[in-house]
PDB file of C-alpha atoms in Angstrom:
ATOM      1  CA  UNK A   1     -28.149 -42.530   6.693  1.00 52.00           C
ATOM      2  CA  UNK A   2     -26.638 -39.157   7.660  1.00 73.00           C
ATOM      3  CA  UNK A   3     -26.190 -38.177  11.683  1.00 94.00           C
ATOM      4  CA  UNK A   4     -28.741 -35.354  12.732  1.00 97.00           C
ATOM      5  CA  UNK A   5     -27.616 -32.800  15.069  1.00 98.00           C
ATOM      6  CA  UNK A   6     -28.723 -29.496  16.610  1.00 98.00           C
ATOM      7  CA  UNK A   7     -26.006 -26.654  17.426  1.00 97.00           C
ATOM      8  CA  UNK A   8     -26.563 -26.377  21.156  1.00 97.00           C
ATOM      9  CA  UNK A   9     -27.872 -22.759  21.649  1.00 95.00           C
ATOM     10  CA  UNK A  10     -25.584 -21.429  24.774  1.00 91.00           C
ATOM     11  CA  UNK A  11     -24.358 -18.236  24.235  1.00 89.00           C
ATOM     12  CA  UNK A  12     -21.019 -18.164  26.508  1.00 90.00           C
ATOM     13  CA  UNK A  13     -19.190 -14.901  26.628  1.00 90.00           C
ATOM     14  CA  UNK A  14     -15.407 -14.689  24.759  1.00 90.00           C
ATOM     15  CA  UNK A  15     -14.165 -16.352  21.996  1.00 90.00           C
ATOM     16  CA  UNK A  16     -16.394 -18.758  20.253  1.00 91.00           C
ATOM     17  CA  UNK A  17     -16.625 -20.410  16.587  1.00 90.00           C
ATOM     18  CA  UNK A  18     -20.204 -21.559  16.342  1.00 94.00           C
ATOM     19  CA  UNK A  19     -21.979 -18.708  14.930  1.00 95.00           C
ATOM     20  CA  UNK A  20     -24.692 -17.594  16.394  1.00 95.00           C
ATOM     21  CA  UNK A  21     -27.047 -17.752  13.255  1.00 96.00           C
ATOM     22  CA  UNK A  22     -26.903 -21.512  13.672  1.00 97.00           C
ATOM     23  CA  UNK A  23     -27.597 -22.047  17.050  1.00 97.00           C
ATOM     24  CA  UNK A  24     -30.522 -24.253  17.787  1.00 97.00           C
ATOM     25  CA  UNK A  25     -30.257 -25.417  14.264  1.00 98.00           C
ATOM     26  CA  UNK A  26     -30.842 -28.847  12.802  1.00 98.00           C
ATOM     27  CA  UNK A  27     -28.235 -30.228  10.143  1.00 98.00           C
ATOM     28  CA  UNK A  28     -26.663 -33.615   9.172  1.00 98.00           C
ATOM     29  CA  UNK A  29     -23.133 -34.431   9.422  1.00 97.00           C
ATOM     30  CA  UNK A  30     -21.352 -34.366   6.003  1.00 96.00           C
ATOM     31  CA  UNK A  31     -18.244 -35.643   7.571  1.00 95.00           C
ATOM     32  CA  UNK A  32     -16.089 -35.607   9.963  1.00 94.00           C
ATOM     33  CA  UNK A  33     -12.714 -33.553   9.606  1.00 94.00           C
ATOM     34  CA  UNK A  34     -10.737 -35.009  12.434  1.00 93.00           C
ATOM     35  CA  UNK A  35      -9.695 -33.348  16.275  1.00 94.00           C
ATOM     36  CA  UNK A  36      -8.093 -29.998  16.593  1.00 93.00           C
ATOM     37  CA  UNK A  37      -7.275 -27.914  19.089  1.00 93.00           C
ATOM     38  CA  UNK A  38      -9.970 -26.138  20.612  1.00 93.00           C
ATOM     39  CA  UNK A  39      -9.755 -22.567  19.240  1.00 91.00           C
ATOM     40  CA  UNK A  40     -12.313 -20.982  21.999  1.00 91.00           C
ATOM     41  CA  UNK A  41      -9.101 -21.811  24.571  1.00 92.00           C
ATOM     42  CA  UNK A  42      -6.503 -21.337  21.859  1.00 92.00           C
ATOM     43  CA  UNK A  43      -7.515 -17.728  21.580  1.00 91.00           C
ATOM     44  CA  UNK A  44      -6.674 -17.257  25.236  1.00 92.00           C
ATOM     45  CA  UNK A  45      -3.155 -18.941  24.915  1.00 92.00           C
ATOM     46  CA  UNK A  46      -4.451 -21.665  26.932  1.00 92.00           C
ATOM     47  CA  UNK A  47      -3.512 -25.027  26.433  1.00 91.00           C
ATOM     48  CA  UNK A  48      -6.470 -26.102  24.447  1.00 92.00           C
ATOM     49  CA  UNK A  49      -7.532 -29.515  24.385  1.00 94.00           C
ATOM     50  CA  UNK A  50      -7.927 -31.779  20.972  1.00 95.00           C
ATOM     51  CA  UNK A  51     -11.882 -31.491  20.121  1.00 95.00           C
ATOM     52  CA  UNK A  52     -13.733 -33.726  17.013  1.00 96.00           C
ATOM     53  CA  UNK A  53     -14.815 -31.222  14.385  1.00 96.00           C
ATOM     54  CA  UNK A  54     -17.542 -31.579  12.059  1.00 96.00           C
ATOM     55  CA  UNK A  55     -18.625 -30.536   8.882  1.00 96.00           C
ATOM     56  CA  UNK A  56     -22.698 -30.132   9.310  1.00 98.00           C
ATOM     57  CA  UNK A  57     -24.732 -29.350   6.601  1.00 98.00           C
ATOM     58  CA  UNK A  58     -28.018 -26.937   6.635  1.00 98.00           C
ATOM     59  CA  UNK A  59     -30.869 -26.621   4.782  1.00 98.00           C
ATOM     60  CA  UNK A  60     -31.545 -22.919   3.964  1.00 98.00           C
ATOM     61  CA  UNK A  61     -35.162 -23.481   5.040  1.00 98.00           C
ATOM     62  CA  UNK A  62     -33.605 -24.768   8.308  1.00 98.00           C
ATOM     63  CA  UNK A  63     -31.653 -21.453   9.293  1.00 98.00           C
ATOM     64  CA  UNK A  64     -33.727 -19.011   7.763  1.00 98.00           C
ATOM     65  CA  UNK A  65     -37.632 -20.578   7.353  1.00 97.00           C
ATOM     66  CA  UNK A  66     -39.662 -18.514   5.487  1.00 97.00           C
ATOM     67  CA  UNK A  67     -37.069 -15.790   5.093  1.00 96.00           C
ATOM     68  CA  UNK A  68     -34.958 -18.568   2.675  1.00 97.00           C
ATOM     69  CA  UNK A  69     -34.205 -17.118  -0.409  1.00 97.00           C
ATOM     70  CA  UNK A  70     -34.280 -20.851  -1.664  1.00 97.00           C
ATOM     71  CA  UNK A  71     -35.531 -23.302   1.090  1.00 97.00           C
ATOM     72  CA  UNK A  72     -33.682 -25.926  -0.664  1.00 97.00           C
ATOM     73  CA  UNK A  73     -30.483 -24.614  -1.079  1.00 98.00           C
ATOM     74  CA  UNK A  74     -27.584 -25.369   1.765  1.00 98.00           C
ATOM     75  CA  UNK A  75     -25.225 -23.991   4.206  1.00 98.00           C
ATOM     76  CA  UNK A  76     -22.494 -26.312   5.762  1.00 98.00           C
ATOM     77  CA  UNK A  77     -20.467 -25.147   8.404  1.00 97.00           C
ATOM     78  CA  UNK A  78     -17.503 -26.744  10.877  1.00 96.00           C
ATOM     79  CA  UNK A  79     -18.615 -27.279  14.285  1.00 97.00           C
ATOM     80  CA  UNK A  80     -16.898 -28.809  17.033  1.00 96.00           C
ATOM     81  CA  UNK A  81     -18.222 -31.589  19.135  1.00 96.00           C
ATOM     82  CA  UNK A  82     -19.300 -29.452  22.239  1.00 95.00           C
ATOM     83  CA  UNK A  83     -21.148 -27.079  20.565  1.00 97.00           C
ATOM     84  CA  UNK A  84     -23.497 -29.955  18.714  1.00 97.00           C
ATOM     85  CA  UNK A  85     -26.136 -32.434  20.567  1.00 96.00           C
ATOM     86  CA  UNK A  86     -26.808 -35.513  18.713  1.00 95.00           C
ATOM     87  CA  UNK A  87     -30.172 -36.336  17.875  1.00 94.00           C
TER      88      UNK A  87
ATOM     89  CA  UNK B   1     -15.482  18.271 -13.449  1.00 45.00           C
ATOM     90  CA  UNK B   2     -13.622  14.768 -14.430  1.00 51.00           C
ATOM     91  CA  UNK B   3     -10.429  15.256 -16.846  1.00 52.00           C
ATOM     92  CA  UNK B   4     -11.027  18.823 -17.323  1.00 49.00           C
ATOM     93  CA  UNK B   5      -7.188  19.847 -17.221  1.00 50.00           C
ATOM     94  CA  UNK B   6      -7.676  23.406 -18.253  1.00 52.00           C
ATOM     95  CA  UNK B   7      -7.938  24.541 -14.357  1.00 50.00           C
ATOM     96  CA  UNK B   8      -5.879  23.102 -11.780  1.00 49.00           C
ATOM     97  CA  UNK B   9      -7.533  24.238  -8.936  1.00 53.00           C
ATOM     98  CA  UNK B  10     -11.088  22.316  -8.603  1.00 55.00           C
ATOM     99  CA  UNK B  11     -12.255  22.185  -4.719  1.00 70.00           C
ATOM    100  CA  UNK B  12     -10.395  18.902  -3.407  1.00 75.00           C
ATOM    101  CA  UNK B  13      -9.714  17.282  -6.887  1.00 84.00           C
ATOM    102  CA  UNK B  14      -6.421  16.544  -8.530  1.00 84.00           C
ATOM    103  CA  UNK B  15      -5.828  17.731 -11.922  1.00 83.00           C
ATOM    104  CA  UNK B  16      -7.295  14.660 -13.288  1.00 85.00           C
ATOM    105  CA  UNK B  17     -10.236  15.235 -11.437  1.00 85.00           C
ATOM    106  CA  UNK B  18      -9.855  12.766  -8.871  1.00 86.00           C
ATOM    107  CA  UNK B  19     -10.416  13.569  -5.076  1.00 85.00           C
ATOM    108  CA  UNK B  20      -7.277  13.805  -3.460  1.00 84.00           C
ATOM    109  CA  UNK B  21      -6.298  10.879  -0.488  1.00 80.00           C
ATOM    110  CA  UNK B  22      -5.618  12.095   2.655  1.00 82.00           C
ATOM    111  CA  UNK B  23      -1.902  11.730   3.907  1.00 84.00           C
ATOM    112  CA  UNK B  24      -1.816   8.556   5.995  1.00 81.00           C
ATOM    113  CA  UNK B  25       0.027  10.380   9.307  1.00 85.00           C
ATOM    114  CA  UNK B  26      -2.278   9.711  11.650  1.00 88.00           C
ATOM    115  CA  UNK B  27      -0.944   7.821  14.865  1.00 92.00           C
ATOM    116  CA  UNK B  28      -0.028   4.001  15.226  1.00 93.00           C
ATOM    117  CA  UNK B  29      -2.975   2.067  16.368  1.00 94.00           C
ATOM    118  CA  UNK B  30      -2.420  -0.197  18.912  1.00 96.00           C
ATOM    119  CA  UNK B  31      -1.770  -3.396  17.289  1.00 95.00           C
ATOM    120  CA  UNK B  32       0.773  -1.678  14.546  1.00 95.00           C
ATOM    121  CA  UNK B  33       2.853  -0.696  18.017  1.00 96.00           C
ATOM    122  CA  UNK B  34       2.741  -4.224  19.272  1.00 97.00           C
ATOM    123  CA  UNK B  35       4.018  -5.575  16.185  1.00 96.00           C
ATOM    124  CA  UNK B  36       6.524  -3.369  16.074  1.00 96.00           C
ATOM    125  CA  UNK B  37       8.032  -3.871  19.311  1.00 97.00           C
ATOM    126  CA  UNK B  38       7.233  -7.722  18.690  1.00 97.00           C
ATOM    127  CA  UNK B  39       9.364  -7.490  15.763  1.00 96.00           C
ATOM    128  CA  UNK B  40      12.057  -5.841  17.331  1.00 97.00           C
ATOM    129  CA  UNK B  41      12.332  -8.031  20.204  1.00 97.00           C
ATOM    130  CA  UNK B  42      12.529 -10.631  17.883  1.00 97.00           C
ATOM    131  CA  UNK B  43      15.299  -9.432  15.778  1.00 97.00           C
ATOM    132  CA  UNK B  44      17.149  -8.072  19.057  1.00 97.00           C
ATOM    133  CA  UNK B  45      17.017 -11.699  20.573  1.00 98.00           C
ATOM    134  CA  UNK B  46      18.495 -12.957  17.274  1.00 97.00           C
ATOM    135  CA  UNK B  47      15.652 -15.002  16.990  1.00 97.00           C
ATOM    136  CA  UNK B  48      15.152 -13.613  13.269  1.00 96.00           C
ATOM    137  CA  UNK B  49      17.271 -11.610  10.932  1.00 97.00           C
ATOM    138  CA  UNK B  50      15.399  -8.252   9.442  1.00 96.00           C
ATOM    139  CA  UNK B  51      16.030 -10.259   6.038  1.00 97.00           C
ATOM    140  CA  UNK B  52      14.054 -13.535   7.176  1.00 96.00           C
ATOM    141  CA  UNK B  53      11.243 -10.732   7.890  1.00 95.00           C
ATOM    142  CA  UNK B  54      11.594  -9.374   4.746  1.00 95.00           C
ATOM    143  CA  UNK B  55      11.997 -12.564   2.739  1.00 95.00           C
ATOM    144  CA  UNK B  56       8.656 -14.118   4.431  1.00 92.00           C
ATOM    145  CA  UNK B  57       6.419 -11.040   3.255  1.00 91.00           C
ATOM    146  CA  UNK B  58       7.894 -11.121  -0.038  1.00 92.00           C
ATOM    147  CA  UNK B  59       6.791 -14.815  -0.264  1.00 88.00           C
ATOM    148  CA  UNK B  60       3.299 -13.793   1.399  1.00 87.00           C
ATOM    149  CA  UNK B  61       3.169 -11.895  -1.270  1.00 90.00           C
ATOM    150  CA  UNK B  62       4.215 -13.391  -3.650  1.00 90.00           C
ATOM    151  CA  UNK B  63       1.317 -16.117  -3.758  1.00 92.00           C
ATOM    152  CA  UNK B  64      -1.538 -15.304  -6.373  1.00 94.00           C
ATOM    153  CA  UNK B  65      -4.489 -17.559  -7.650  1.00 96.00           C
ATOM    154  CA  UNK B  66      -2.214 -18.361 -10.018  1.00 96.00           C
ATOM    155  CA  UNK B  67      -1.304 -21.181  -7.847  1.00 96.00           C
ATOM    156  CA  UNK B  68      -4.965 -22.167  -7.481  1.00 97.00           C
ATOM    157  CA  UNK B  69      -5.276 -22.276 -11.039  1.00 98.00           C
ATOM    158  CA  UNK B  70      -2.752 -24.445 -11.752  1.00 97.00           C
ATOM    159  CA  UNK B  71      -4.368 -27.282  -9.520  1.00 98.00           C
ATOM    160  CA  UNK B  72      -7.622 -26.881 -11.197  1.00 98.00           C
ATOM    161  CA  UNK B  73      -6.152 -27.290 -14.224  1.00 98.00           C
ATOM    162  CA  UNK B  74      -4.424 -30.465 -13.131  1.00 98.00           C
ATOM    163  CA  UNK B  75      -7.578 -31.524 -11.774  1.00 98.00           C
ATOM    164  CA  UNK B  76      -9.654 -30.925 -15.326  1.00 98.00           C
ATOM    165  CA  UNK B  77      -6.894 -32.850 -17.025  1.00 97.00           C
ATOM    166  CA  UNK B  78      -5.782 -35.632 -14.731  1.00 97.00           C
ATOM    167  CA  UNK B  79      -9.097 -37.582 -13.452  1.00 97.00           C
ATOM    168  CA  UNK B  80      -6.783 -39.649 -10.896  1.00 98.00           C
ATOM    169  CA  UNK B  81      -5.725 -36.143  -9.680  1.00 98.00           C
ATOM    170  CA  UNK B  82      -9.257 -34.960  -9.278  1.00 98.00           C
ATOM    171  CA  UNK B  83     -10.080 -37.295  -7.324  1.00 98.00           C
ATOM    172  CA  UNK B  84      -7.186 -37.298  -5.013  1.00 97.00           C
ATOM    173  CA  UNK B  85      -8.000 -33.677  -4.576  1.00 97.00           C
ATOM    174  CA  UNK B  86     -11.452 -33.988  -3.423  1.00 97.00           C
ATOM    175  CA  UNK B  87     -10.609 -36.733  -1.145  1.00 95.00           C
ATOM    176  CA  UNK B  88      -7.809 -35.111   0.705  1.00 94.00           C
ATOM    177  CA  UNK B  89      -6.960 -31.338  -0.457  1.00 95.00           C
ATOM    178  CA  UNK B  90      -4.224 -30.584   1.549  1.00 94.00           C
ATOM    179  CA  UNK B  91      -2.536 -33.821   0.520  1.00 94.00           C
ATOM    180  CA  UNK B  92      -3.420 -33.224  -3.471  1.00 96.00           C
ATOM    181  CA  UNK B  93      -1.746 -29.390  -3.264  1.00 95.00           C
ATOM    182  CA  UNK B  94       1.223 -30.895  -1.635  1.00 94.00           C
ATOM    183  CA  UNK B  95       1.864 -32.937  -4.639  1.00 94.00           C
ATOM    184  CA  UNK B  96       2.322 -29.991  -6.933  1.00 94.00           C
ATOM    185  CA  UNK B  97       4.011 -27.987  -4.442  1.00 92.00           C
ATOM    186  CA  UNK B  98       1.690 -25.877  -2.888  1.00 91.00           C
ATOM    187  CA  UNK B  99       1.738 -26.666   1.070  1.00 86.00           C
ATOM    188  CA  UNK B 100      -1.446 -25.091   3.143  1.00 81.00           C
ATOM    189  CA  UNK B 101       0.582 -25.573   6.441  1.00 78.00           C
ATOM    190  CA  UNK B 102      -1.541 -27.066   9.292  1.00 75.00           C
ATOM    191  CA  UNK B 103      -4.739 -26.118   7.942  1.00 79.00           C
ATOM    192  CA  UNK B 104      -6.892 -28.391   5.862  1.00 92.00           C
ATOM    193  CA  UNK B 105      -7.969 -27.712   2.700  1.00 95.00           C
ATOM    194  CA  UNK B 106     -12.013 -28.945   1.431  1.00 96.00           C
ATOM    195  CA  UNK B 107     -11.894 -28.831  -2.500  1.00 97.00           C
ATOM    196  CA  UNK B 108     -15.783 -28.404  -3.465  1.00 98.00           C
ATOM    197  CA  UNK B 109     -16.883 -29.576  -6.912  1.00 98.00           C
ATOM    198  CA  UNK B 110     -19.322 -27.302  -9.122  1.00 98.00           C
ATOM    199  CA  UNK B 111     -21.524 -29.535 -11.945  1.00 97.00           C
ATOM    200  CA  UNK B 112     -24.232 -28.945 -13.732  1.00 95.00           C
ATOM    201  CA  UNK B 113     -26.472 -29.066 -10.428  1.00 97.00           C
ATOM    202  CA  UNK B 114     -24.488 -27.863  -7.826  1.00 98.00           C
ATOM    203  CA  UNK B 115     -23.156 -24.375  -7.274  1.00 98.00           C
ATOM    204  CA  UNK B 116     -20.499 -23.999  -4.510  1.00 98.00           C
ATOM    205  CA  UNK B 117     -19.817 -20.149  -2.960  1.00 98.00           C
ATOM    206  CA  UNK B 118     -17.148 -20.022  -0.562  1.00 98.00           C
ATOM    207  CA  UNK B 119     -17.321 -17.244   2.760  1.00 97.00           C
ATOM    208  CA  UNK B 120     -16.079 -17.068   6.240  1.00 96.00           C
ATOM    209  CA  UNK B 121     -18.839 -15.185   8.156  1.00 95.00           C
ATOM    210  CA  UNK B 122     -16.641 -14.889  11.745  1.00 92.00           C
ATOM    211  CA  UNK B 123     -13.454 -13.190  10.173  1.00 86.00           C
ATOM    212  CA  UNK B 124     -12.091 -13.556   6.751  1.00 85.00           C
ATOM    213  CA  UNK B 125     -10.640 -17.673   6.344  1.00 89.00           C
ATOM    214  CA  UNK B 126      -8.987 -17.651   2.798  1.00 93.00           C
ATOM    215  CA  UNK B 127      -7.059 -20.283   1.268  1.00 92.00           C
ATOM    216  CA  UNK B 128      -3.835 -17.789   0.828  1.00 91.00           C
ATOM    217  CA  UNK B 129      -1.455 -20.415   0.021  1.00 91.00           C
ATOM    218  CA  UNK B 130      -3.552 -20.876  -3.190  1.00 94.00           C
ATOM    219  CA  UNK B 131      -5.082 -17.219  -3.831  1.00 95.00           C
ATOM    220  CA  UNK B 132      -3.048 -14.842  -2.167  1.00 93.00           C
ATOM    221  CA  UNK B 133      -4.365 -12.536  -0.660  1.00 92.00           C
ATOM    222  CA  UNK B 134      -8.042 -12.190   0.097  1.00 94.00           C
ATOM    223  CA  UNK B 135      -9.740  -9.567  -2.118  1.00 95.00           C
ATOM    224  CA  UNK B 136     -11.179  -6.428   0.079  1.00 95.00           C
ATOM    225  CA  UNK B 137     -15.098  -7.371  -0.514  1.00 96.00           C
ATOM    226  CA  UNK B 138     -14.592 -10.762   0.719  1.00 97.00           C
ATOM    227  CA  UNK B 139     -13.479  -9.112   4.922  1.00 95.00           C
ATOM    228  CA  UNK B 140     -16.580  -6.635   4.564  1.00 96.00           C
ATOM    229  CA  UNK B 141     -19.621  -7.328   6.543  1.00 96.00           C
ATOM    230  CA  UNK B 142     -21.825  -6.778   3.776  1.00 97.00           C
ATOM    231  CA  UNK B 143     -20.567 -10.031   1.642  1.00 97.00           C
ATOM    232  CA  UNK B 144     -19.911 -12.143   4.840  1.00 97.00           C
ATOM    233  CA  UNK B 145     -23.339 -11.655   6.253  1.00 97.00           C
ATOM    234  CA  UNK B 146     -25.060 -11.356   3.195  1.00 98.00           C
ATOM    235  CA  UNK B 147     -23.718 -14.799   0.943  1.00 98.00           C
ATOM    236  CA  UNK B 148     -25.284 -16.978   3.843  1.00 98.00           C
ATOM    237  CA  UNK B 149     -28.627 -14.790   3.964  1.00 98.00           C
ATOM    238  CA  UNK B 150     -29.236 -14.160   0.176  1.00 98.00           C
ATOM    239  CA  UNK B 151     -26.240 -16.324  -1.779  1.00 98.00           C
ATOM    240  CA  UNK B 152     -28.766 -15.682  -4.889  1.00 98.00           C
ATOM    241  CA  UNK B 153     -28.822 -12.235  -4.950  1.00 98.00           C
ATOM    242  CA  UNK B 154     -24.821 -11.723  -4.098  1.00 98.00           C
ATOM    243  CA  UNK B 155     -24.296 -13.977  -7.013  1.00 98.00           C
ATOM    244  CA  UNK B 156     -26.383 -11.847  -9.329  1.00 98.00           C
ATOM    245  CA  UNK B 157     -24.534  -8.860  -8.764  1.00 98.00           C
ATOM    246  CA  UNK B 158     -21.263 -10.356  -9.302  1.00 97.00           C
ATOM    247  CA  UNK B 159     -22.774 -11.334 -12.508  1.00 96.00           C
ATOM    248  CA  UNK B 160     -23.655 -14.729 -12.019  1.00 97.00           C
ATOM    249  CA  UNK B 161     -27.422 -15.779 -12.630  1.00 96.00           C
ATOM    250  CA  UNK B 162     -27.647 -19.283 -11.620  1.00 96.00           C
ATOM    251  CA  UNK B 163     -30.410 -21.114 -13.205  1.00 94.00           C
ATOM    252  CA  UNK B 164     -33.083 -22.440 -11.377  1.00 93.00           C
ATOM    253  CA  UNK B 165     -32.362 -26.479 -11.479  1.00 96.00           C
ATOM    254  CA  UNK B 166     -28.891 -25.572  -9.849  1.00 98.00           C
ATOM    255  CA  UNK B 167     -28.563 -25.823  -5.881  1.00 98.00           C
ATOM    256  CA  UNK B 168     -26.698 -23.398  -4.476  1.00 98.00           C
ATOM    257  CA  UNK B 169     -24.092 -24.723  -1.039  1.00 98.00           C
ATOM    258  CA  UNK B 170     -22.348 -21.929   0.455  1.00 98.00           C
ATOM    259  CA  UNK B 171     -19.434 -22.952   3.274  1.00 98.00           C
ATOM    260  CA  UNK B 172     -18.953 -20.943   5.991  1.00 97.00           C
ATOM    261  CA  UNK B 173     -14.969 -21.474   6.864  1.00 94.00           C
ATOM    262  CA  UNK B 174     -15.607 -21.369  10.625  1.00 91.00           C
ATOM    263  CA  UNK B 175     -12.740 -23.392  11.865  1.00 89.00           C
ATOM    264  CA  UNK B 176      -9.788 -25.319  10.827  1.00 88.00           C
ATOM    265  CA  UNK B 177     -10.506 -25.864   6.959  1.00 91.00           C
ATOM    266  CA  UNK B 178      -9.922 -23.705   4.293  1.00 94.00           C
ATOM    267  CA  UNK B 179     -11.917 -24.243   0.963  1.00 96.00           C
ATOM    268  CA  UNK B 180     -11.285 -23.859  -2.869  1.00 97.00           C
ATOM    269  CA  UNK B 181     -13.842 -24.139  -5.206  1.00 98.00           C
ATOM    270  CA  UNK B 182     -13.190 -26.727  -8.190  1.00 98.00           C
ATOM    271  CA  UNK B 183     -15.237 -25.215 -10.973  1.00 98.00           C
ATOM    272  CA  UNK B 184     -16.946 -26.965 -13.740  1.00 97.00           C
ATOM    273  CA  UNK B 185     -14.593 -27.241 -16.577  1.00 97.00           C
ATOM    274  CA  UNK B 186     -15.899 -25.084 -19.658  1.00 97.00           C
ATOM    275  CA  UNK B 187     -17.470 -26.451 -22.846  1.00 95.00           C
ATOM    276  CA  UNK B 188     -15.111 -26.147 -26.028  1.00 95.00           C
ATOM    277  CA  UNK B 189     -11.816 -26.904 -23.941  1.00 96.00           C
ATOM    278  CA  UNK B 190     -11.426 -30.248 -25.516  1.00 94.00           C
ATOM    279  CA  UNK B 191      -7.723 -29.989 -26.556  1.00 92.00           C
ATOM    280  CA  UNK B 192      -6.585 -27.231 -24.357  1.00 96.00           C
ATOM    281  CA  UNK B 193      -3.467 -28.452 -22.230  1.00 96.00           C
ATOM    282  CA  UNK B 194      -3.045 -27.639 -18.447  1.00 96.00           C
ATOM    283  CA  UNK B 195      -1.384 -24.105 -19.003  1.00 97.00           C
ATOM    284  CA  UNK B 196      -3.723 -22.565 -21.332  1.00 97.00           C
ATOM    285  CA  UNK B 197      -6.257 -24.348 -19.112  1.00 98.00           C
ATOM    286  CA  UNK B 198      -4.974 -22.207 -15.831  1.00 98.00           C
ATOM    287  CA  UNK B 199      -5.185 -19.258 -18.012  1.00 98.00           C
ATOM    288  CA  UNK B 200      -9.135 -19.574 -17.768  1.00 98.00           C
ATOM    289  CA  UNK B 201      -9.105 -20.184 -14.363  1.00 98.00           C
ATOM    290  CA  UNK B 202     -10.088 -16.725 -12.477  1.00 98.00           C
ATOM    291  CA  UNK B 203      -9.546 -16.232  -8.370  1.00 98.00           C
ATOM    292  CA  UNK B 204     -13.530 -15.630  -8.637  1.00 98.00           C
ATOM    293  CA  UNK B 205     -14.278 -18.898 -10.255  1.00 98.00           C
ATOM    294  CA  UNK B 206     -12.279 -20.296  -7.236  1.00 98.00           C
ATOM    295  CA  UNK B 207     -14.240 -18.570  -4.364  1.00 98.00           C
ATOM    296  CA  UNK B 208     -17.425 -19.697  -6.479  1.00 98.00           C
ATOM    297  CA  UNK B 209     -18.529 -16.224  -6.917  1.00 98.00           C
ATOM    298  CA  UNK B 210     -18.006 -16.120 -10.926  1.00 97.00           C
ATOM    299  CA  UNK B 211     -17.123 -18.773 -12.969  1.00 97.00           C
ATOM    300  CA  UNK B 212     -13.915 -19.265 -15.480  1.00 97.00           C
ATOM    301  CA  UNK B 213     -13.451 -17.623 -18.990  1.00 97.00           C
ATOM    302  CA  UNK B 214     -14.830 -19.142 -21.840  1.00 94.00           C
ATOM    303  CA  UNK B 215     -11.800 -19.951 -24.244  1.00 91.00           C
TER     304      UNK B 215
END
C-alpha cells in the first residue's frame, strides 16, 4: 500500500522547489529517488545539507477539483522530505 | 504584400516580404557582463584555455535527440535493455555512452493506457544530454503552466488526440531528475533494426508531446 502525504503549505520567502500549486495537496509516494543536496540552500551557495527526495504522485482531481480537465488523470512531482507531512 | 518582388520598398518588409529584425546592439544585460568577466578571470587564472571554452559549447551543442533516439531504439529491440532503463536511467544511458552527469534520469513508459507528457513548471529541466537543447515552447509560461492545468488540450494542439481509455501522467521535473519519455513502439515495425528504428523516433515523441513516425 502506497505512503500518503500532504505538501506542507508554508510559503517561506527565497528559493524554493515545491511549487506552490501543490501545496496542501494529498498524493502517494511513487518512490523514493534517494538524498540530495538541498537546492533551497544550494541556491544561496550555502552548504546545503543531504535531504530524502520523493517522487509523489497526484490525482488531477486532487490539485485542481472540479476545475480537472480529467479528475483521473495524474501529476507526479519530486518533493523533498521537509516540504511533505506524512499522513 | 508577401513575395511581391516588383517593389523593394514596402513599409518595414524585406524584399521577400518579411519584416525586417531589429539589429541586436542594445546593451549587455547584467548577467551577459558577469559571464564575461567570469570567463575572463577564468582564462586569466589559467584555470581554462579559450579552446576548452570553445570545445565545451561545441559539444553542448553538439547533442541532439538523436542521442535519445538511439536508446529508445535499443530499448524497443533489446527487452533486457528496457528494463534496465526503466529501473535505473542514468545507469542504462551510461551503457551506450550517453552520461547525464549528476543528475538522474526517470525513463517513463507510454502503452496502450498510459500517456506520459514531460514539463518543468519552475524553470525549464530538460534532459540535454539526450535532446539537446530544449525547444523555445517548452521555457514559455504558456506550456509550463498550462500542461499541468489542461495536459488534454496542450496535447490536442500539438496534434495529439488521446483517446478516452488512455490516462494521461504529466511530470513536473522539480528537482534532481530529469525525464525521457519511452514511447510505445509503432505497429508494422516488426523487422525494422535499431537504426531505422531511431529514425522514427522524434524529440516530441520523447517529451511525450507527439508520438513517433509511422514507418
Amino acid at each position: 500500500m502506497s505512503e500518503r502525504v500532504r505538501v506542507r503549505t508554508m510559503a517561506p520567502p527565497g528559493h524554493v522547489r515545491a511549487p506552490y500549486y501543490l501545496r496542501g495537496k494529498v498524493g502517494e509516494i511513487e518512490r523514493p529517488l534517494g538524498a540530495f543536496k538541498n537546492p533551497e540552500q544550494l541556491a544561496y551557495g550555502l552548504d546545503a545539507e543531504k535531504k530524502a527526495l520523493f517522487r509523489v504522485r497526484f490525482t488531477m482531481a486532487e490539485v485542481w477539483g472540479e476545475r480537472a480537465e480529467r479528475p483521473d488523470d495524474t501529476l507526479d512531482a519530486e518533493l523533498y522530505e521537509h516540504w511533505l507531512e506524512r499522513l | 504584400m508577401p513575395h511581391d518582388h516588383h517593389d523593394h520598398h514596402h513599409d518595414g518588409l524585406s524584399a521577400s516580404g518579411h519584416p525586417f529584425r531589429s539589429d541586436n546592439d542594445e546593451a549587455l544585460t547584467y548577467w551577459q557582463r558577469m559571464e564575461i568577466a567570469a570567463r575572463e578571470l577564468l582564462i586569466e587564472k589559467g584555470i581554462v584555455t579559450p579552446a576548452e571554452v570553445a570545445a565545451q559549447i561545441d559539444a553542448m551543442d553538439a547533442r541532439s535527440p538523436a542521442n535519445g533516439a538511439a536508446v529508445v531504439a535499443r530499448a524497443w529491440t533489446d527487452p533486457a535493455f528496457k528494463d534496465r532503463l526503466l529501473a535505473n536511467g542514468s545507469d542504462a544511458c551510461r551503457e551506450m555512452g550517453f552520461d547525464v552527469g549528476a543528475l538522474h534520469l526517470v525513463v517513463v513508459e507510454n502503452t496502450e493506457a498510459v500517456h506520459n507528457l514531460i514539463v518543468c513548471t519552475l524553470c525549464s529541466c530538460y534532459p540535454r544530454t539526450l535532446l539537446g537543447l530544449p525547444p523555445d515552447w517548452y521555457k514559455t509560461r504558456a506550456y509550463r503552466s498550462r500542461a499541468v492545468i489542461e495536459p488534454r488540450k496542450v496535447l490536442r494542439e500539438f496534434g495529439l488526440d488521446l483517446p478516452d481509455h488512455v490516462t494521461v501522467r504529466v511530470h513536473d521535473s522539480t528537482a534532481d531528475m530529469r525525464y525521457l519519455v519511452l514511447p510505445a513502439r509503432p505497429a508494422g515495425t516488426d523487422g525494422m533494426d535499431e537504426a531505422a528504428l531511431a529514425a522514427l523516433v522524434t524529440r516530441d515523441s520523447m517529451i511525450g508531446t507527439g508520438l513517433p513516425r509511422q514507418p
